[in-house]
Amino acid sequence: MSMIVAGVMSGTSADGINVALVQLPTRGRGRPRYTLLAHAEYPFPPPVRCAILEMMNGELARVADLARLNFLLGELYAEAVAKTVRKHRVKLDLVGCHGQTLYHQGVAQRFLGRQLAVTWQTGEGAVIAARSGVPVVSDFRPADMAAGGKGAPLVPFLDYSLYRDQRVARIAQNIGGIANLTAIPAGASPGEVLAFDTGPGNMVIDAVMEELFGKRYDRHGKVAASGRVLDAVVAKLVRAPFFRQKPPRTAGREEFGREYAGRFLQICRGASKPDVVATATALTAQSIAGAVQRFVLPRFGVRRDQRWRAHEMGVEMIVSGGGTKNPTLIAMLHRDIAPLGIELRSSDEFGLPAEAKEAVAFALLAHETWHRRPSNVPSATGAKRAAILGKISYA
């Protein structure tokens, strides 16, 4: 017996909705034997994307608009699932919807006399369930935070299941709005997995493109390819405290959003527009490589004076996410990790399209929740215990 689960994801870039239809066995543990049946992407209408980005600014957001956005996104997620199901003619059993992150604060801060770590993903699960006619698992992150974790990253559950190998150490690197990695030593147990946000992915690049060119992103990395990297700027930025912070750590628009992009543009003032975009792209690549060198290779048993060992051990970086569509970014990343002895690969080589990975992950997490099984990775999130994630809305 098997279930067909729709995984639904919209990331911090707020570009649109990703839907993956995944077939999973109803029983069994261990490495998931999933089949990706279909994957589709639906861009947000420009006014919706604009509204989402505005709602991420706590100074401007109104309570009434936040409530309306919650229900609107529920409708849009349901429509995206329905379109995908109709096109591929499958009978859906369950939906797992990550929702749209509006705010994520993984480290506790003082509020009204209490120390609180908080998160908010919006997109009403009850609406999706009513429109889809099947149960919906949503709001995955709070359960991990209630168990003492940072609520992120959650994709390591899929990464460990998919990429662990007895002889090869692997780094699953996702480049969405924020870039995050999962480090899996050769022959690792779940407790040996390391995962954290490395820093900006596409977020700063997109913000710079929008400000300088009025475009949502650097299509195929062409603007960055025509520019020259301001190396002194990148060197200054990667010395910031965030990049030295030990895992587990998380990031979002609070760290690398509009305000950060504004400061970045000020630092680059006087440079040509292509040079600014090239520098933003290099920041993403170098921050990833720096995180790998500082935190991951030591976990794999590779000291700084033993970089040759990474090549000898066969360390691989498997890249996924929207950043894989930017060949200039991928070329910079390849250049920065090659001296570390790491081979760069794509999740496509493992049968998982780079842009579908996170949607597949939330289909898998929903499946685990439906069967009352925990699916956080405490060594990745910092949680004190394993936790069953999400809330269920019934049709």
Coordinates of C-alpha atoms in Angstrom, one line a residue:
M1 CA 0.0 0.0 0.0
S2 CA 1.1 3.5 -0.7
M3 CA 0.0 7.2 -0.3
I4 CA 0.3 10.0 -2.7
V5 CA 1.3 13.2 -0.9
A6 CA 1.6 16.7 -2.3
G7 CA 4.5 18.7 -0.8
V8 CA 4.0 22.4 -1.1
M9 CA 6.7 25.0 -0.6
S10 CA 7.2 28.7 -1.0
G11 CA 10.6 30.0 0.1
T12 CA 12.0 33.1 1.6
S13 CA 12.4 34.7 -1.8
A14 CA 8.6 34.6 -2.2
D15 CA 8.9 33.9 -5.9
G16 CA 6.1 31.4 -6.0
I17 CA 4.7 28.0 -5.1
N18 CA 6.5 24.6 -5.7
V19 CA 4.3 21.5 -5.7
A20 CA 5.7 17.9 -5.7
L21 CA 3.5 14.8 -6.0
V22 CA 5.3 12.0 -4.1
Q23 CA 4.3 8.4 -3.7
L24 CA 5.3 6.9 -0.4
P25 CA 4.8 3.5 1.3
T26 CA 2.3 3.6 4.1
R27 CA 4.5 1.4 6.2
G28 CA 8.1 0.8 6.8
R29 CA 11.0 2.7 8.4
G30 CA 14.5 3.5 7.4
R31 CA 15.5 5.0 4.0
P32 CA 12.2 6.3 2.4
R33 CA 11.4 4.5 -0.9
Y34 CA 9.6 7.5 -2.4
T35 CA 8.7 8.1 -6.1
L36 CA 8.5 11.6 -7.4
L37 CA 5.5 11.5 -9.7
A38 CA 5.4 15.2 -10.8
H39 CA 6.7 18.6 -9.9
A40 CA 5.3 22.1 -10.8
E41 CA 6.1 25.7 -10.1
Y42 CA 3.6 28.6 -10.0
P43 CA 4.9 32.1 -9.7
F44 CA 3.1 34.4 -7.3
P45 CA 1.2 37.3 -9.1
P46 CA 3.3 40.4 -8.6
P47 CA 0.8 42.1 -6.3
V48 CA 0.8 39.0 -4.0
R49 CA 4.6 38.8 -3.9
C50 CA 4.8 42.5 -3.1
A51 CA 2.3 42.0 -0.3
I52 CA 4.2 39.1 1.1
L53 CA 7.5 41.1 1.1
E54 CA 5.7 44.0 2.8
M55 CA 4.2 41.7 5.5
M56 CA 7.8 40.5 6.3
N57 CA 8.4 44.1 7.6
G58 CA 7.0 44.2 11.1
E59 CA 6.9 48.0 11.1
L60 CA 4.5 48.1 8.2
A61 CA 2.4 45.0 8.5
R62 CA -1.2 45.5 9.7
V63 CA -3.0 42.7 11.6
A64 CA -6.0 42.7 9.3
D65 CA -3.8 42.3 6.2
L66 CA -1.8 39.5 7.9
A67 CA -5.1 37.6 8.6
R68 CA -6.2 38.2 5.0
L69 CA -2.9 37.0 3.6
N70 CA -3.1 33.8 5.7
F71 CA -6.4 32.9 4.0
L72 CA -5.4 34.1 0.5
L73 CA -2.3 31.9 0.6
G74 CA -4.4 29.0 1.7
E75 CA -6.5 29.5 -1.5
L76 CA -3.4 29.9 -3.7
Y77 CA -1.7 26.8 -2.3
A78 CA -4.9 24.8 -2.8
E79 CA -5.2 26.0 -6.4
A80 CA -1.6 25.0 -7.1
V81 CA -2.2 21.5 -5.7
A82 CA -5.4 21.1 -7.7
K83 CA -3.8 22.2 -11.0
T84 CA -0.9 19.7 -10.5
V85 CA -3.3 16.9 -9.5
R86 CA -5.6 17.5 -12.5
K87 CA -2.7 17.6 -14.9
H88 CA -1.2 14.4 -13.8
R89 CA -4.4 12.6 -13.0
V90 CA -3.6 11.2 -9.6
K91 CA -5.7 10.6 -6.5
L92 CA -4.3 12.6 -3.6
D93 CA -4.2 11.3 -0.1
L94 CA -2.5 14.0 1.9
V95 CA -0.9 17.5 1.6
G96 CA 2.2 18.7 3.4
C97 CA 2.4 22.5 3.2
H98 CA 5.4 24.5 4.6
G99 CA 3.6 27.8 4.2
Q100 CA 5.3 31.2 3.7
T101 CA 7.7 32.3 6.4
L102 CA 7.0 35.8 7.5
Y103 CA 9.2 35.8 10.6
H104 CA 11.7 33.4 12.1
Q105 CA 13.7 34.0 15.3
G106 CA 15.4 30.9 16.2
V107 CA 17.3 32.3 19.2
A108 CA 15.3 33.3 22.2
Q109 CA 14.8 37.0 23.0
R110 CA 13.0 38.7 25.8
F111 CA 9.4 39.6 25.3
L112 CA 7.0 40.7 28.1
G113 CA 9.1 39.1 30.8
R114 CA 9.8 35.8 29.0
Q115 CA 12.6 34.5 26.8
L116 CA 11.0 33.3 23.6
A117 CA 12.2 31.8 20.3
V118 CA 9.4 32.2 17.7
T119 CA 8.5 31.5 14.1
W120 CA 5.5 32.2 11.8
Q121 CA 4.7 30.4 8.6
T122 CA 1.4 31.6 7.1
G123 CA -1.1 29.9 4.7
E124 CA -4.2 28.5 6.3
G125 CA -4.2 24.7 6.4
A126 CA -7.9 24.5 7.0
V127 CA -8.5 26.3 3.7
I128 CA -6.2 23.9 1.8
A129 CA -7.9 20.9 3.3
A130 CA -11.4 22.2 2.5
R131 CA -10.5 22.9 -1.1
S132 CA -8.4 19.8 -1.7
G133 CA -10.7 17.3 0.1
V134 CA -7.8 15.6 1.9
P135 CA -6.1 16.2 5.3
V136 CA -3.3 18.8 5.4
V137 CA -0.2 18.9 7.6
S138 CA 1.2 22.4 8.0
D139 CA 3.1 24.6 10.5
F140 CA 6.0 22.2 10.9
R141 CA 8.5 24.3 12.7
P142 CA 6.9 25.2 16.1
A143 CA 7.0 21.6 17.4
D144 CA 10.8 21.5 17.1
M145 CA 11.1 24.9 18.8
A146 CA 8.9 23.7 21.6
A147 CA 11.4 20.9 22.1
G148 CA 14.2 23.4 22.4
G149 CA 15.3 23.5 18.8
K150 CA 15.6 26.4 16.4
G151 CA 12.8 25.2 14.1
A152 CA 15.2 24.9 11.2
P153 CA 16.6 23.3 9.2
L154 CA 14.0 20.6 8.7
V155 CA 15.1 19.3 5.2
P156 CA 18.0 17.3 6.8
F157 CA 15.5 14.5 7.5
L158 CA 15.3 14.0 3.7
D159 CA 19.0 14.8 3.1
Y160 CA 20.1 12.1 5.6
S161 CA 17.7 9.5 4.2
L162 CA 18.6 10.3 0.6
Y163 CA 22.4 11.0 0.6
R164 CA 24.0 9.0 3.5
D165 CA 26.7 6.7 2.3
Q166 CA 29.0 4.3 4.1
R167 CA 32.1 5.5 2.3
V168 CA 31.4 9.0 1.0
A169 CA 31.0 12.1 3.1
R170 CA 28.4 14.5 1.6
I171 CA 27.2 18.1 2.0
A172 CA 23.7 18.7 0.8
Q173 CA 23.7 22.4 -0.1
N174 CA 20.4 24.1 -0.8
I175 CA 20.5 27.6 -2.3
G176 CA 17.1 29.3 -1.9
G177 CA 16.6 32.8 -0.6
I178 CA 18.7 31.7 2.3
A179 CA 21.5 29.0 1.8
N180 CA 21.6 26.1 4.1
L181 CA 23.5 22.8 4.2
T182 CA 23.4 19.4 5.7
A183 CA 26.7 17.7 6.4
I184 CA 26.6 13.9 6.5
P185 CA 29.8 12.1 7.5
A186 CA 30.5 8.8 5.8
G187 CA 28.6 6.1 7.7
A188 CA 26.9 8.7 9.9
S189 CA 24.2 7.9 12.3
P190 CA 21.4 10.5 12.6
G191 CA 23.0 12.0 15.7
E192 CA 26.2 12.9 13.7
V193 CA 24.4 15.0 11.1
L194 CA 25.3 18.7 11.1
A195 CA 23.0 21.3 9.5
F196 CA 22.7 25.0 9.5
D197 CA 22.1 28.1 7.4
T198 CA 25.3 29.3 5.8
G199 CA 23.9 32.8 5.0
P200 CA 22.4 34.5 2.0
G201 CA 21.4 32.4 -1.0
N202 CA 19.5 34.3 -3.7
M203 CA 18.1 36.9 -1.3
V204 CA 20.7 39.6 -1.5
I205 CA 21.3 39.1 -5.2
D206 CA 17.5 39.4 -5.9
A207 CA 17.2 42.6 -3.7
V208 CA 20.1 44.2 -5.5
M209 CA 18.7 43.3 -9.0
E210 CA 15.3 44.7 -8.0
E211 CA 16.9 48.0 -6.8
L212 CA 19.4 48.5 -9.6
F213 CA 17.6 46.9 -12.6
G214 CA 13.9 46.7 -11.6
K215 CA 14.1 42.9 -12.1
R216 CA 13.2 40.1 -9.7
Y217 CA 16.4 38.1 -10.2
D218 CA 19.6 37.8 -12.3
R219 CA 18.3 35.5 -15.1
H220 CA 20.9 32.9 -15.8
G221 CA 23.5 35.0 -13.9
K222 CA 24.1 37.1 -16.9
V223 CA 24.5 40.4 -15.1
A224 CA 26.9 39.0 -12.5
A225 CA 28.9 37.4 -15.3
S226 CA 29.4 40.8 -16.9
G227 CA 30.7 42.4 -13.7
R228 CA 33.8 42.3 -11.6
V229 CA 33.7 41.1 -8.0
L230 CA 34.7 43.7 -5.4
D231 CA 36.9 41.4 -3.4
A232 CA 37.6 43.8 -0.6
V233 CA 33.8 44.2 0.0
V234 CA 33.3 40.5 0.1
A235 CA 36.2 40.0 2.5
K236 CA 34.8 42.6 4.8
L237 CA 31.3 41.2 4.8
V238 CA 32.3 37.6 5.5
R239 CA 34.0 38.7 8.7
A240 CA 30.6 39.6 10.2
P241 CA 29.7 37.8 13.5
F242 CA 27.0 35.8 11.8
F243 CA 29.4 33.9 9.7
R244 CA 31.6 33.0 12.7
Q245 CA 28.6 31.8 14.8
K246 CA 28.8 28.1 15.5
P247 CA 25.9 25.8 14.4
P248 CA 23.1 25.2 14.9
R249 CA 22.2 28.6 13.4
T250 CA 19.4 30.0 11.3
A251 CA 18.9 33.0 9.1
G252 CA 16.1 34.8 7.2
R253 CA 15.1 38.3 6.1
E254 CA 15.8 39.4 9.6
E255 CA 19.5 39.0 8.9
F256 CA 19.8 39.3 5.1
G257 CA 16.6 41.1 4.0
R258 CA 15.9 44.6 2.8
E259 CA 17.9 46.4 5.5
Y260 CA 21.0 44.3 4.8
A261 CA 20.7 44.8 1.1
G262 CA 20.5 48.6 1.7
R263 CA 23.7 48.5 3.7
F264 CA 25.3 46.3 1.0
L265 CA 24.5 48.9 -1.7
Q266 CA 26.0 51.6 0.5
I267 CA 29.2 49.7 0.8
C268 CA 29.3 49.2 -2.9
R269 CA 28.5 52.8 -3.7
G270 CA 30.4 54.1 -6.7
A271 CA 30.8 50.7 -8.4
S272 CA 29.1 49.8 -11.6
K273 CA 25.8 48.0 -11.4
P274 CA 27.1 44.7 -12.9
D275 CA 30.0 44.8 -10.4
V276 CA 27.5 45.2 -7.5
V277 CA 25.5 42.1 -8.7
A278 CA 28.7 40.1 -9.2
T279 CA 29.8 41.0 -5.6
A280 CA 26.4 39.9 -4.2
T281 CA 26.8 36.6 -6.0
A282 CA 30.3 36.1 -4.8
L283 CA 29.1 36.8 -1.2
T284 CA 26.8 33.8 -1.4
A285 CA 29.5 31.5 -2.9
Q286 CA 32.2 32.6 -0.5
S287 CA 30.0 32.4 2.6
I288 CA 29.1 28.8 1.7
A289 CA 32.7 27.9 1.1
G290 CA 33.7 29.6 4.3
A291 CA 31.1 27.7 6.3
V292 CA 32.2 24.4 4.9
Q293 CA 35.9 25.1 5.7
R294 CA 35.2 26.4 9.2
F295 CA 32.6 24.0 10.4
V296 CA 32.0 21.0 8.1
L297 CA 35.5 19.7 7.1
P298 CA 36.5 19.5 10.8
R299 CA 33.4 17.4 11.4
F300 CA 34.6 15.1 8.6
G301 CA 38.0 14.8 10.3
V302 CA 39.8 17.2 7.8
R303 CA 42.1 19.8 9.3
R304 CA 43.0 23.0 7.5
D305 CA 46.4 21.7 6.7
Q306 CA 44.9 18.4 5.3
R307 CA 42.7 19.7 2.5
W308 CA 44.0 17.0 0.3
R309 CA 42.2 14.5 2.6
A310 CA 38.8 15.8 1.5
H311 CA 39.6 14.9 -2.1
E312 CA 41.1 11.5 -1.0
M313 CA 37.9 10.8 1.1
G314 CA 35.7 11.7 -1.8
V315 CA 33.8 14.5 -0.2
E316 CA 30.9 15.7 -2.3
M317 CA 28.7 18.8 -2.3
I318 CA 25.2 18.1 -3.8
V319 CA 23.5 21.4 -4.8
S320 CA 19.8 22.0 -5.0
G321 CA 17.4 25.0 -4.9
G322 CA 16.7 28.0 -7.2
G323 CA 20.4 29.0 -7.1
T324 CA 21.2 26.1 -9.3
K325 CA 19.6 28.1 -12.2
N326 CA 22.3 30.7 -11.8
P327 CA 25.4 29.3 -13.6
T328 CA 27.5 32.3 -12.6
L329 CA 26.8 31.5 -8.9
I330 CA 27.5 27.8 -9.4
A331 CA 30.8 28.6 -11.2
M332 CA 31.9 30.8 -8.3
L333 CA 30.9 28.2 -5.8
H334 CA 32.9 25.5 -7.7
R335 CA 35.9 27.8 -7.8
D336 CA 35.7 28.4 -4.1
I337 CA 35.3 24.8 -2.9
A338 CA 37.7 23.2 -5.4
P339 CA 40.7 24.1 -3.3
L340 CA 39.0 22.4 -0.4
G341 CA 39.1 19.1 -2.4
I342 CA 35.3 18.9 -2.7
E343 CA 33.5 17.6 -5.8
L344 CA 30.4 19.6 -6.8
R345 CA 27.3 17.6 -7.9
S346 CA 23.6 18.3 -8.5
S347 CA 20.7 16.7 -6.8
D348 CA 19.4 15.9 -10.3
E349 CA 22.1 13.2 -10.5
F350 CA 20.4 11.5 -7.6
G351 CA 17.0 11.5 -9.3
L352 CA 15.7 14.6 -7.5
P353 CA 15.3 17.8 -9.5
A354 CA 17.1 20.6 -7.8
E355 CA 14.0 22.9 -7.7
A356 CA 11.8 20.1 -6.3
K357 CA 13.8 19.1 -3.3
E358 CA 12.2 21.2 -0.6
A359 CA 8.7 20.4 -1.8
V360 CA 9.6 16.7 -1.7
A361 CA 11.0 17.1 1.8
F362 CA 7.7 18.5 3.1
A363 CA 5.7 15.7 1.5
L364 CA 8.0 13.3 3.4
L365 CA 7.6 15.2 6.6
A366 CA 3.8 15.2 6.3
H367 CA 3.9 11.5 5.7
E368 CA 5.9 10.9 8.9
T369 CA 3.5 13.2 10.9
W370 CA 0.5 11.4 9.5
H371 CA 1.9 8.1 10.8
R372 CA 2.8 9.7 14.2
R373 CA 6.6 9.5 13.7
P374 CA 9.1 12.2 14.6
S375 CA 11.0 13.8 11.7
N376 CA 13.2 16.6 13.1
V377 CA 16.9 15.9 13.4
P378 CA 17.9 17.2 16.8
S379 CA 21.6 17.3 16.0
A380 CA 20.6 19.7 13.2
T381 CA 18.1 22.0 15.0
G382 CA 19.5 21.8 18.5
A383 CA 16.2 20.3 19.9
K384 CA 16.5 18.3 23.1
R385 CA 14.4 15.4 21.7
A386 CA 12.8 14.1 18.6
A387 CA 9.4 15.6 17.8
I388 CA 6.4 14.9 15.6
L389 CA 6.1 18.0 13.5
G390 CA 3.2 20.0 12.2
K391 CA -0.6 20.4 12.8
I392 CA -3.3 18.5 10.9
S393 CA -6.3 20.1 9.3
Y394 CA -9.0 17.6 8.3
A395 CA -11.1 17.9 5.2

